[in-house]
Amino acid sequence: MVEVKTDAALDAMREAGRVVARALAAAQAVADVGVSLRELDDAARAVLTEAGAGSPFLGYRPPFAPTPFPAVICTSVNDAVVHGIPTDYRLRDGDLVSVDCGAELDGWTGDAAISFTVGTPRQADLDLIDATRQALDAGIAAAVAGNRIGDISHAIGQVARDARCGMPADFGGHGIGRRMHEDPHVPNRGRPGRGFPLRPGLTLAIEPMLMSGGKDAYVTAADGWTLRTVDGSRAAHIEHTVAITATGPRVLTLL
Ligand code: MG
Ligand code: MG
């Protein structure tokens, strides 16, 4: 079931998305060499609390998960792709960090993720983050009325392929609205002109996750949550919540 949102609902989702963007900015602002992942979670949590927003991550337990998620952000470092749990791990010079955050405000949800480096960056990591950003931008550009989900998927997949990056096949974007994960699924690769038709009022979380080693395979860590690259290569993950409107894609998770 896919809900077509009114303009008023999109404005409400924009406010939830703004809280997400502020929480992500707060997490990135405290991230530095020697800072723990838990401190990033604390920074994001303070923003949600201040805004009166709930967390769709905290306590979330999808079918694959052995335990409820214990934090308001995912922190995925280096070879971790997505779903990393904020622990006492202290960031090291040159780490690549992806932070994913959601917020619920006035009954509506936002979901976004950023990737960045800490300390002195490796050029390869900056290139990976850039490719992931380009994949997201291409996906957003395809999120227009008259297109189909497959056009978004294809646009993302082409950028990943050109960058010689792999992507975990079982994970991708999703519909979003009153809840974080709604229909339709938004795969990170696909065939143009196929899949669910895009129309104004549809809201999607678009989220390429690129693995620099080029393989699509991944492994699940012992915590049952963290997805890691199978070859130890580094990964990046960037996400926005986007609305399809009559005048083009509207990104809801900007500051
Ligand atoms: Mg997310
Ligand atoms: Mg998402």
mmCIF file of C-alpha atoms and ligand atoms in Angstrom:
data_model
loop_
_atom_site.group_PDB
_atom_site.id
_atom_site.type_symbol
_atom_site.label_atom_id
_atom_site.label_comp_id
_atom_site.label_asym_id
_atom_site.label_seq_id
_atom_site.Cartn_x
_atom_site.Cartn_y
_atom_site.Cartn_z
ATOM 1 C CA MET A 1 0.000 0.000 0.000
ATOM 2 C CA VAL A 2 1.526 3.279 -1.131
ATOM 3 C CA GLU A 3 0.172 6.512 0.289
ATOM 4 C CA VAL A 4 0.090 9.599 -1.921
ATOM 5 C CA LYS A 5 0.808 12.571 0.359
ATOM 6 C CA THR A 6 -0.926 15.927 0.278
ATOM 7 C CA ASP A 7 1.125 19.116 0.030
ATOM 8 C CA ALA A 8 0.476 19.672 3.751
ATOM 9 C CA ALA A 9 1.817 16.192 4.527
ATOM 10 C CA LEU A 10 4.932 16.897 2.447
ATOM 11 C CA ASP A 11 5.489 20.092 4.416
ATOM 12 C CA ALA A 12 5.183 18.080 7.649
ATOM 13 C CA MET A 13 7.654 15.497 6.317
ATOM 14 C CA ARG A 14 9.995 18.364 5.449
ATOM 15 C CA GLU A 15 10.035 19.353 9.121
ATOM 16 C CA ALA A 16 10.812 15.774 10.195
ATOM 17 C CA GLY A 17 13.521 15.719 7.522
ATOM 18 C CA ARG A 18 15.026 18.934 8.813
ATOM 19 C CA VAL A 19 15.391 17.354 12.259
ATOM 20 C CA VAL A 20 17.184 14.392 10.657
ATOM 21 C CA ALA A 21 19.560 16.739 8.831
ATOM 22 C CA ARG A 22 20.318 18.618 12.048
ATOM 23 C CA ALA A 23 20.943 15.377 13.951
ATOM 24 C CA LEU A 24 23.332 14.174 11.246
ATOM 25 C CA ALA A 25 25.147 17.515 11.249
ATOM 26 C CA ALA A 26 25.479 17.306 15.035
ATOM 27 C CA ALA A 27 26.913 13.787 14.842
ATOM 28 C CA GLN A 28 29.413 14.832 12.187
ATOM 29 C CA ALA A 29 30.353 17.938 14.149
ATOM 30 C CA VAL A 30 31.482 15.915 17.178
ATOM 31 C CA ALA A 31 33.181 13.188 15.118
ATOM 32 C CA ASP A 32 36.943 13.404 15.487
ATOM 33 C CA VAL A 33 39.943 11.224 16.202
ATOM 34 C CA GLY A 34 39.490 9.706 19.672
ATOM 35 C CA VAL A 35 35.728 10.336 19.860
ATOM 36 C CA SER A 36 33.552 7.269 20.426
ATOM 37 C CA LEU A 37 30.644 6.234 18.228
ATOM 38 C CA ARG A 38 28.433 6.440 21.305
ATOM 39 C CA GLU A 39 29.238 10.152 21.526
ATOM 40 C CA LEU A 40 27.977 10.619 17.960
ATOM 41 C CA ASP A 41 24.742 8.911 19.014
ATOM 42 C CA ASP A 42 24.486 11.194 22.057
ATOM 43 C CA ALA A 43 24.844 14.263 19.818
ATOM 44 C CA ALA A 44 22.123 13.085 17.437
ATOM 45 C CA ARG A 45 19.861 12.070 20.311
ATOM 46 C CA ALA A 46 20.122 15.550 21.850
ATOM 47 C CA VAL A 47 18.857 17.081 18.595
ATOM 48 C CA LEU A 48 15.881 14.705 18.422
ATOM 49 C CA THR A 49 15.009 15.383 22.061
ATOM 50 C CA GLU A 50 15.312 19.152 21.633
ATOM 51 C CA ALA A 51 12.996 18.997 18.592
ATOM 52 C CA GLY A 52 10.462 16.788 20.381
ATOM 53 C CA ALA A 53 11.038 14.105 17.736
ATOM 54 C CA GLY A 54 10.985 10.349 18.167
ATOM 55 C CA SER A 55 13.479 7.865 16.763
ATOM 56 C CA PRO A 56 12.316 5.160 14.340
ATOM 57 C CA PHE A 57 15.718 3.470 14.838
ATOM 58 C CA LEU A 58 15.638 3.049 18.624
ATOM 59 C CA GLY A 59 14.100 -0.330 19.447
ATOM 60 C CA TYR A 60 13.605 -1.162 15.771
ATOM 61 C CA ARG A 61 13.716 -4.891 15.093
ATOM 62 C CA PRO A 62 13.373 -6.020 11.460
ATOM 63 C CA PRO A 63 13.070 -9.766 10.744
ATOM 64 C CA PHE A 64 16.829 -10.236 10.222
ATOM 65 C CA ALA A 65 17.817 -8.620 13.532
ATOM 66 C CA PRO A 66 18.569 -10.651 16.670
ATOM 67 C CA THR A 67 18.073 -7.703 19.040
ATOM 68 C CA PRO A 68 16.201 -4.374 19.027
ATOM 69 C CA PHE A 69 18.421 -1.583 17.678
ATOM 70 C CA PRO A 70 19.911 0.240 20.695
ATOM 71 C CA ALA A 71 20.569 3.721 19.280
ATOM 72 C CA VAL A 72 19.104 6.619 17.265
ATOM 73 C CA ILE A 73 21.800 6.427 14.573
ATOM 74 C CA CYS A 74 23.682 3.714 12.736
ATOM 75 C CA THR A 75 27.441 4.253 12.634
ATOM 76 C CA SER A 76 29.218 2.195 9.980
ATOM 77 C CA VAL A 77 33.014 2.550 9.965
ATOM 78 C CA ASN A 78 35.400 1.584 7.135
ATOM 79 C CA ASP A 79 34.407 -1.909 5.897
ATOM 80 C CA ALA A 80 30.998 -1.605 7.608
ATOM 81 C CA VAL A 81 28.419 -0.740 4.943
ATOM 82 C CA VAL A 82 25.225 -0.054 6.908
ATOM 83 C CA HIS A 83 23.484 -0.829 10.226
ATOM 84 C CA GLY A 84 26.573 -0.435 12.429
ATOM 85 C CA ILE A 85 25.769 -0.085 16.141
ATOM 86 C CA PRO A 86 27.288 2.913 17.981
ATOM 87 C CA THR A 87 29.730 1.325 20.424
ATOM 88 C CA ASP A 88 32.643 2.530 22.553
ATOM 89 C CA TYR A 89 34.899 2.260 19.481
ATOM 90 C CA ARG A 90 36.948 5.444 19.266
ATOM 91 C CA LEU A 91 37.452 6.915 15.812
ATOM 92 C CA ARG A 92 40.954 6.732 14.376
ATOM 93 C CA ASP A 93 42.818 8.952 11.956
ATOM 94 C CA GLY A 94 41.601 8.284 8.421
ATOM 95 C CA ASP A 95 38.431 6.400 9.349
ATOM 96 C CA LEU A 96 35.525 6.554 6.892
ATOM 97 C CA VAL A 97 32.239 6.888 8.788
ATOM 98 C CA SER A 98 28.674 6.548 7.522
ATOM 99 C CA VAL A 99 25.948 7.839 9.834
ATOM 100 C CA ASP A 100 22.289 6.997 9.212
ATOM 101 C CA CYS A 101 19.498 8.697 11.165
ATOM 102 C CA GLY A 102 15.725 8.860 11.257
ATOM 103 C CA ALA A 103 13.211 11.084 13.036
ATOM 104 C CA GLU A 104 9.472 10.994 13.672
ATOM 105 C CA LEU A 105 7.741 14.340 14.095
ATOM 106 C CA ASP A 106 3.983 14.989 14.204
ATOM 107 C CA GLY A 107 3.306 11.521 12.801
ATOM 108 C CA TRP A 108 5.686 11.779 9.853
ATOM 109 C CA THR A 109 9.115 10.281 9.291
ATOM 110 C CA GLY A 110 12.423 11.311 7.723
ATOM 111 C CA ASP A 111 15.456 9.119 6.960
ATOM 112 C CA ALA A 112 18.888 10.196 5.702
ATOM 113 C CA ALA A 113 22.550 9.206 5.838
ATOM 114 C CA ILE A 114 25.926 10.860 5.331
ATOM 115 C CA SER A 115 29.479 9.575 4.829
ATOM 116 C CA PHE A 116 32.615 11.469 5.823
ATOM 117 C CA THR A 117 36.210 10.948 6.876
ATOM 118 C CA VAL A 118 37.882 11.698 10.212
ATOM 119 C CA GLY A 119 41.357 13.194 10.486
ATOM 120 C CA THR A 120 43.590 12.864 7.424
ATOM 121 C CA PRO A 121 41.525 11.337 4.601
ATOM 122 C CA ARG A 122 42.666 8.731 2.098
ATOM 123 C CA GLN A 123 42.106 9.929 -1.453
ATOM 124 C CA ALA A 124 40.402 6.608 -2.292
ATOM 125 C CA ASP A 125 37.839 7.257 0.452
ATOM 126 C CA LEU A 126 37.112 10.760 -0.819
ATOM 127 C CA ASP A 127 36.621 9.291 -4.299
ATOM 128 C CA LEU A 128 34.275 6.612 -2.910
ATOM 129 C CA ILE A 129 32.201 9.191 -1.045
ATOM 130 C CA ASP A 130 32.074 11.320 -4.198
ATOM 131 C CA ALA A 131 30.858 8.371 -6.289
ATOM 132 C CA THR A 132 28.199 7.562 -3.698
ATOM 133 C CA ARG A 133 27.047 11.189 -3.720
ATOM 134 C CA GLN A 134 26.888 11.085 -7.532
ATOM 135 C CA ALA A 135 24.845 7.871 -7.399
ATOM 136 C CA LEU A 136 22.389 9.514 -4.997
ATOM 137 C CA ASP A 137 22.183 12.649 -7.152
ATOM 138 C CA ALA A 138 21.500 10.514 -10.239
ATOM 139 C CA GLY A 139 18.798 8.610 -8.388
ATOM 140 C CA ILE A 140 17.166 11.826 -7.187
ATOM 141 C CA ALA A 141 17.298 13.293 -10.704
ATOM 142 C CA ALA A 142 15.335 10.264 -11.931
ATOM 143 C CA ALA A 143 12.693 10.679 -9.203
ATOM 144 C CA VAL A 144 10.241 12.517 -11.444
ATOM 145 C CA ALA A 145 6.569 11.936 -12.239
ATOM 146 C CA GLY A 146 6.148 9.720 -15.276
ATOM 147 C CA ASN A 147 9.287 7.701 -14.501
ATOM 148 C CA ARG A 148 9.246 4.365 -12.695
ATOM 149 C CA ILE A 149 11.209 2.995 -9.729
ATOM 150 C CA GLY A 150 13.433 1.168 -12.203
ATOM 151 C CA ASP A 151 14.618 4.501 -13.605
ATOM 152 C CA ILE A 152 15.914 5.489 -10.159
ATOM 153 C CA SER A 153 17.489 2.054 -9.677
ATOM 154 C CA HIS A 154 19.121 2.135 -13.096
ATOM 155 C CA ALA A 155 20.538 5.625 -12.556
ATOM 156 C CA ILE A 156 22.126 4.585 -9.245
ATOM 157 C CA GLY A 157 23.423 1.309 -10.660
ATOM 158 C CA GLN A 158 25.093 2.995 -13.623
ATOM 159 C CA VAL A 159 27.099 5.345 -11.402
ATOM 160 C CA ALA A 160 28.151 2.474 -9.128
ATOM 161 C CA ARG A 161 29.188 0.390 -12.116
ATOM 162 C CA ASP A 162 31.156 3.245 -13.680
ATOM 163 C CA ALA A 163 32.946 3.678 -10.328
ATOM 164 C CA ARG A 164 33.654 -0.107 -10.260
ATOM 165 C CA CYS A 165 31.895 -0.404 -6.915
ATOM 166 C CA GLY A 166 29.767 -3.249 -5.620
ATOM 167 C CA MET A 167 26.428 -2.857 -3.831
ATOM 168 C CA PRO A 168 24.690 -5.265 -1.419
ATOM 169 C CA ALA A 169 21.857 -6.636 -3.527
ATOM 170 C CA ASP A 170 19.393 -7.280 -0.697
ATOM 171 C CA PHE A 171 19.388 -3.712 0.581
ATOM 172 C CA GLY A 172 18.223 -0.446 -0.945
ATOM 173 C CA GLY A 173 15.808 2.401 -0.558
ATOM 174 C CA HIS A 174 12.131 2.345 0.337
ATOM 175 C CA GLY A 175 8.882 4.190 0.519
ATOM 176 C CA ILE A 176 8.588 6.350 3.626
ATOM 177 C CA GLY A 177 5.845 8.405 5.250
ATOM 178 C CA ARG A 178 4.003 7.652 8.456
ATOM 179 C CA ARG A 179 6.496 4.853 9.020
ATOM 180 C CA MET A 180 10.174 4.583 8.081
ATOM 181 C CA HIS A 181 9.901 1.521 5.854
ATOM 182 C CA GLU A 182 6.928 1.452 3.504
ATOM 183 C CA ASP A 183 6.328 0.214 -0.017
ATOM 184 C CA PRO A 184 7.689 0.383 -2.624
ATOM 185 C CA HIS A 185 11.207 -1.063 -2.369
ATOM 186 C CA VAL A 186 13.781 1.043 -4.245
ATOM 187 C CA PRO A 187 16.553 -1.300 -5.446
ATOM 188 C CA ASN A 188 19.986 0.182 -6.123
ATOM 189 C CA ARG A 189 20.120 -1.360 -9.560
ATOM 190 C CA GLY A 190 17.452 -2.180 -12.064
ATOM 191 C CA ARG A 191 16.040 -1.758 -15.511
ATOM 192 C CA PRO A 192 14.750 1.595 -16.729
ATOM 193 C CA GLY A 193 11.033 1.860 -17.426
ATOM 194 C CA ARG A 194 10.188 -0.984 -15.041
ATOM 195 C CA GLY A 195 8.543 -1.105 -11.651
ATOM 196 C CA PHE A 196 6.205 1.082 -9.658
ATOM 197 C CA PRO A 197 5.145 4.281 -11.481
ATOM 198 C CA LEU A 198 6.226 7.565 -9.868
ATOM 199 C CA ARG A 199 3.590 10.228 -9.295
ATOM 200 C CA PRO A 200 3.369 13.460 -7.305
ATOM 201 C CA GLY A 201 2.953 12.868 -3.572
ATOM 202 C CA LEU A 202 5.052 9.688 -3.509
ATOM 203 C CA THR A 203 7.907 9.873 -0.981
ATOM 204 C CA LEU A 204 10.988 7.669 -1.176
ATOM 205 C CA ALA A 205 14.194 7.161 0.770
ATOM 206 C CA ILE A 206 16.918 6.802 -1.855
ATOM 207 C CA GLU A 207 20.146 5.341 -0.499
ATOM 208 C CA PRO A 208 23.061 4.036 -2.566
ATOM 209 C CA MET A 209 25.613 1.998 -0.579
ATOM 210 C CA LEU A 210 28.846 1.567 -2.521
ATOM 211 C CA MET A 211 31.554 -0.979 -1.704
ATOM 212 C CA SER A 212 34.956 -0.026 -3.120
ATOM 213 C CA GLY A 213 36.181 -3.605 -3.568
ATOM 214 C CA GLY A 214 33.705 -4.060 -6.413
ATOM 215 C CA LYS A 215 32.022 -7.188 -5.049
ATOM 216 C CA ASP A 216 28.285 -7.309 -4.317
ATOM 217 C CA ALA A 217 28.711 -9.894 -1.554
ATOM 218 C CA TYR A 218 28.647 -8.847 2.086
ATOM 219 C CA VAL A 219 28.823 -10.519 5.471
ATOM 220 C CA THR A 220 26.778 -9.907 8.592
ATOM 221 C CA ALA A 221 28.911 -9.283 11.678
ATOM 222 C CA ALA A 222 28.605 -11.225 14.935
ATOM 223 C CA ASP A 223 26.322 -8.516 16.381
ATOM 224 C CA GLY A 224 23.676 -9.622 13.858
ATOM 225 C CA TRP A 225 23.248 -6.068 12.574
ATOM 226 C CA THR A 226 26.378 -4.698 10.914
ATOM 227 C CA LEU A 227 26.805 -5.406 7.210
ATOM 228 C CA ARG A 228 30.470 -5.611 6.236
ATOM 229 C CA THR A 229 32.170 -5.915 2.865
ATOM 230 C CA VAL A 230 33.277 -9.464 2.164
ATOM 231 C CA ASP A 231 36.801 -8.383 1.170
ATOM 232 C CA GLY A 232 37.489 -5.785 3.882
ATOM 233 C CA SER A 233 37.255 -2.937 1.371
ATOM 234 C CA ARG A 234 35.683 0.313 2.517
ATOM 235 C CA ALA A 235 32.084 1.347 1.885
ATOM 236 C CA ALA A 236 30.040 4.555 1.810
ATOM 237 C CA HIS A 237 26.299 5.168 2.251
ATOM 238 C CA ILE A 238 24.435 8.405 1.533
ATOM 239 C CA GLU A 239 20.668 8.825 1.718
ATOM 240 C CA HIS A 240 17.943 11.416 1.342
ATOM 241 C CA THR A 241 14.175 11.301 1.733
ATOM 242 C CA VAL A 242 12.731 12.692 -1.497
ATOM 243 C CA ALA A 243 9.218 13.627 -2.641
ATOM 244 C CA ILE A 244 8.079 13.352 -6.231
ATOM 245 C CA THR A 245 6.229 16.577 -7.055
ATOM 246 C CA ALA A 246 4.688 18.122 -10.160
ATOM 247 C CA THR A 247 7.690 20.429 -10.374
ATOM 248 C CA GLY A 248 10.386 17.774 -9.842
ATOM 249 C CA PRO A 249 12.072 16.002 -6.948
ATOM 250 C CA ARG A 250 11.901 17.754 -3.570
ATOM 251 C CA VAL A 251 14.597 16.699 -1.096
ATOM 252 C CA LEU A 252 13.016 16.620 2.367
ATOM 253 C CA THR A 253 16.115 15.903 4.493
ATOM 254 C CA LEU A 254 18.159 19.046 3.885
ATOM 255 C CA LEU A 255 19.010 21.428 6.731
HETATM 256 MG MG MG B 1 18.483 5.516 6.620
HETATM 257 MG MG MG B 2 16.432 4.262 4.584
#
